[in-house]
Tab-separated table of C-alpha atoms and ligand atoms in Angstrom:
chain	number	residue	atom	x	y	z
A	1	MET	CA	-74.972	-3.482	45.313
A	2	LYS	CA	-77.324	-1.151	43.560
A	3	ILE	CA	-76.643	2.263	42.152
A	4	ASN	CA	-79.540	4.611	41.743
A	5	LEU	CA	-79.350	6.512	38.481
A	6	LYS	CA	-82.577	8.454	38.918
A	7	GLU	CA	-80.996	11.884	39.328
A	8	LEU	CA	-78.616	11.265	36.430
A	9	LYS	CA	-81.457	10.085	34.226
A	10	GLN	CA	-83.584	13.074	35.086
A	11	LYS	CA	-80.491	15.203	34.455
A	12	THR	CA	-80.836	16.985	37.781
A	13	VAL	CA	-77.157	16.135	38.297
A	14	ASP	CA	-74.289	15.583	35.842
A	15	SER	CA	-72.408	13.157	38.001
A	16	GLU	CA	-72.831	11.123	41.136
A	17	ASP	CA	-70.506	9.373	43.560
A	18	TYR	CA	-71.286	6.074	45.221
A	19	SER	CA	-69.520	4.359	48.078
A	20	PHE	CA	-70.215	0.821	49.242
A	21	ASN	CA	-68.906	-1.433	51.942
A	22	ALA	CA	-70.595	-4.775	51.415
A	23	ARG	CA	-70.179	-8.397	52.397
A	24	PHE	CA	-70.019	-10.828	49.499
A	25	SER	CA	-70.810	-14.493	49.928
A	26	ASP	CA	-67.799	-16.812	50.151
A	27	GLU	CA	-69.687	-19.189	47.854
A	28	LEU	CA	-68.417	-17.100	44.963
A	29	LEU	CA	-64.860	-18.142	45.825
A	30	LEU	CA	-65.523	-21.863	46.281
A	31	PRO	CA	-64.015	-22.809	42.883
A	32	PHE	CA	-60.834	-21.034	44.027
A	33	ARG	CA	-60.962	-22.536	47.522
A	34	GLY	CA	-60.773	-19.044	48.963
A	35	ARG	CA	-62.817	-16.807	51.238
A	36	PHE	CA	-63.177	-13.068	51.658
A	37	SER	CA	-60.956	-11.590	54.363
A	38	GLY	CA	-63.366	-8.712	54.866
A	39	PRO	CA	-65.934	-6.543	53.155
A	40	VAL	CA	-65.781	-5.427	49.551
A	41	ASN	CA	-65.236	-1.677	49.270
A	42	VAL	CA	-66.382	0.053	46.129
A	43	GLU	CA	-65.980	3.696	45.192
A	44	LEU	CA	-67.698	4.675	41.992
A	45	HIS	CA	-68.049	7.899	40.088
A	46	VAL	CA	-70.731	8.019	37.388
A	47	GLU	CA	-70.992	10.766	34.822
A	48	SER	CA	-73.699	11.411	32.306
A	49	THR	CA	-72.429	11.809	28.776
A	50	GLY	CA	-75.777	11.843	27.029
A	51	LYS	CA	-77.156	8.408	26.156
A	52	VAL	CA	-74.411	6.713	28.050
A	53	PHE	CA	-73.320	6.984	31.666
A	54	TRP	CA	-69.633	6.533	32.201
A	55	ALA	CA	-68.659	4.788	35.441
A	56	ALA	CA	-65.160	4.687	36.929
A	57	GLY	CA	-63.788	3.806	40.304
A	58	ASP	CA	-62.184	1.036	42.264
A	59	LEU	CA	-62.946	-2.087	44.191
A	60	ARG	CA	-60.877	-3.246	47.135
A	61	THR	CA	-61.055	-6.376	49.210
A	62	GLY	CA	-58.931	-9.348	50.194
A	63	VAL	CA	-59.188	-13.079	49.626
A	64	VAL	CA	-57.788	-15.676	51.996
A	65	PHE	CA	-56.043	-18.411	50.060
A	66	GLU	CA	-53.993	-21.430	50.929
A	67	CYS	CA	-50.623	-21.047	49.208
A	68	ALA	CA	-50.259	-23.616	46.427
A	69	ARG	CA	-46.665	-24.341	47.507
A	70	CYS	CA	-46.404	-24.085	51.293
A	71	LEU	CA	-50.123	-24.525	52.169
A	72	GLU	CA	-49.999	-21.562	54.581
A	73	GLU	CA	-52.969	-19.195	54.499
A	74	PHE	CA	-52.369	-15.683	53.282
A	75	ILE	CA	-54.447	-12.692	52.200
A	76	PHE	CA	-54.366	-11.899	48.509
A	77	PRO	CA	-55.148	-8.188	48.032
A	78	VAL	CA	-57.791	-7.490	45.403
A	79	ASN	CA	-57.538	-3.986	43.902
A	80	ILE	CA	-59.531	-3.564	40.754
A	81	GLU	CA	-59.946	-0.477	38.648
A	82	LEU	CA	-63.528	-0.222	37.496
A	83	ASN	CA	-64.400	1.283	34.172
A	84	PHE	CA	-67.651	0.658	32.371
A	85	ASN	CA	-70.494	2.314	30.543
A	86	ILE	CA	-74.158	2.172	31.375
A	87	ALA	CA	-77.033	2.679	28.982
A	88	ASP	CA	-80.758	2.336	29.267
A	89	THR	CA	-82.315	-0.704	27.612
A	90	VAL	CA	-84.226	1.658	25.300
A	91	TYR	CA	-80.871	2.081	23.508
A	92	ARG	CA	-80.388	-1.681	23.213
A	93	ASN	CA	-80.036	-1.485	19.437
A	94	ASP	CA	-77.388	1.247	19.604
A	95	PHE	CA	-74.869	-0.656	21.721
A	96	THR	CA	-73.564	-4.153	22.219
A	97	GLU	CA	-73.348	-5.878	25.590
A	98	GLU	CA	-69.564	-5.581	25.479
A	99	GLU	CA	-69.832	-1.822	25.220
A	100	VAL	CA	-72.332	-1.119	27.963
A	101	VAL	CA	-74.128	-2.532	30.961
A	102	PHE	CA	-77.828	-2.180	30.264
A	103	VAL	CA	-80.197	-0.847	32.877
A	104	SER	CA	-83.959	-0.706	32.834
A	105	GLY	CA	-85.478	1.637	35.354
A	106	ASP	CA	-83.540	3.789	37.785
A	107	GLU	CA	-81.606	1.156	39.705
A	108	LEU	CA	-78.690	-0.805	38.389
A	109	ASP	CA	-77.616	-3.868	40.332
A	110	ILE	CA	-73.876	-4.105	39.731
A	111	THR	CA	-73.334	-7.124	42.002
A	112	SER	CA	-72.849	-9.713	39.277
A	113	TYR	CA	-70.665	-7.311	37.304
A	114	LEU	CA	-68.426	-6.854	40.343
A	115	GLU	CA	-68.409	-10.584	41.113
A	116	GLU	CA	-67.156	-11.262	37.612
A	117	GLU	CA	-64.439	-8.628	37.956
A	118	ILE	CA	-63.313	-10.176	41.241
A	119	LEU	CA	-63.163	-13.697	39.772
A	120	LEU	CA	-61.152	-12.461	36.789
A	121	SER	CA	-58.596	-10.871	39.097
A	122	LEU	CA	-57.848	-14.019	41.118
A	123	PRO	CA	-54.819	-16.234	40.477
A	124	MET	CA	-55.334	-19.863	39.472
A	125	GLN	CA	-52.266	-20.817	41.499
A	126	PRO	CA	-52.236	-18.575	44.567
A	127	LEU	CA	-48.780	-18.081	46.062
A	128	CYS	CA	-48.049	-16.405	49.422
A	129	ASP	CA	-44.958	-14.990	47.726
A	130	GLU	CA	-43.493	-15.373	44.261
A	131	ASN	CA	-40.381	-16.780	45.904
A	132	CYS	CA	-42.232	-19.148	48.233
A	133	GLN	CA	-39.921	-22.134	48.843
A	134	GLY	CA	-42.806	-24.507	49.526
A	135	LEU	CA	-42.637	-27.709	51.519
A	136	CYS	CA	-39.886	-30.304	51.345
A	137	ALA	CA	-41.284	-33.396	49.652
A	138	GLY	CA	-39.205	-35.546	51.998
A	139	CYS	CA	-39.701	-34.171	55.518
A	140	GLY	CA	-42.565	-31.751	54.929
A	141	ALA	CA	-40.636	-28.812	56.410
A	142	ASN	CA	-41.933	-25.384	55.407
A	143	LEU	CA	-38.778	-24.221	53.697
A	144	ASN	CA	-39.749	-20.554	54.156
A	145	LEU	CA	-39.531	-20.968	57.921
A	146	GLU	CA	-37.191	-23.860	58.619
A	147	SER	CA	-34.537	-25.911	56.943
A	148	CYS	CA	-35.020	-29.363	55.550
A	149	ARG	CA	-34.688	-32.126	58.142
A	150	CYS	CA	-34.233	-34.989	55.691
A	151	SER	CA	-30.564	-35.510	56.591
A	152	GLU	CA	-31.340	-35.601	60.327
A	153	LYS	CA	-33.691	-38.531	60.005
A	154	GLU	CA	-33.280	-40.995	62.797
A	155	ILE	CA	-30.844	-43.641	61.822
A	156	ASP	CA	-31.792	-47.197	62.607
A	157	PRO	CA	-29.420	-48.326	65.402
A	158	ARG	CA	-28.759	-51.605	63.574
A	159	TRP	CA	-27.406	-49.684	60.601
A	160	GLU	CA	-25.320	-47.636	62.975
A	161	LYS	CA	-23.779	-50.864	64.322
A	162	LEU	CA	-23.068	-52.056	60.779
A	163	LYS	CA	-21.372	-48.777	59.984
A	164	GLN	CA	-19.139	-49.232	63.028
A	165	LEU	CA	-18.157	-52.733	61.875
A	166	LYS	CA	-17.335	-51.495	58.417
A	167	THR	CA	-15.202	-48.607	59.584
A	168	GLY	CA	-13.815	-50.548	62.540
A	169	LYS	CA	-14.510	-47.703	64.906
A	170	GLU	CA	-16.034	-47.987	68.352
A	171	VAL	CA	-18.409	-45.374	69.664
B	201	ZN	ZN1	-46.226	-20.219	50.211
B	202	ZN	ZN1	-36.629	-32.398	53.834
């Protein structure tokens, strides 16, 4: 994703709006065992404030995760507010890298900046719902959808016979 700052740099405009709808590689999400549910939408407004360009906007996409508790797949919505400053590398001595994103030339590739923002927004332990009941450790039932079957486990007929002897009842 590249934003062209030519007009802003030449001061023919004071601000510029950018809109992207791009596919990001799922490789980015491998450490999180996730994948993108669709494209990454970015709306960005950039204003010239002299030496520095001020950029603000938002990024929206979704990531498909496997819930850490119930193992069902779900889409985690990613909504990130973007807010950063851009300065030309000629001002490298005036700013630190925490303050601005440096650009040399007219085009700024914001892909890695956005990738970092996405990674920072993702949960380490993705949950389909905060109240996800997870799976029963005994019978494996998804407790969000069904009840535990542990007590219904098939009883060995020999034990059943023993129970009858003990209680003295006939079936
Ligand atoms: Zn879950
Ligand atoms: Zn169970």
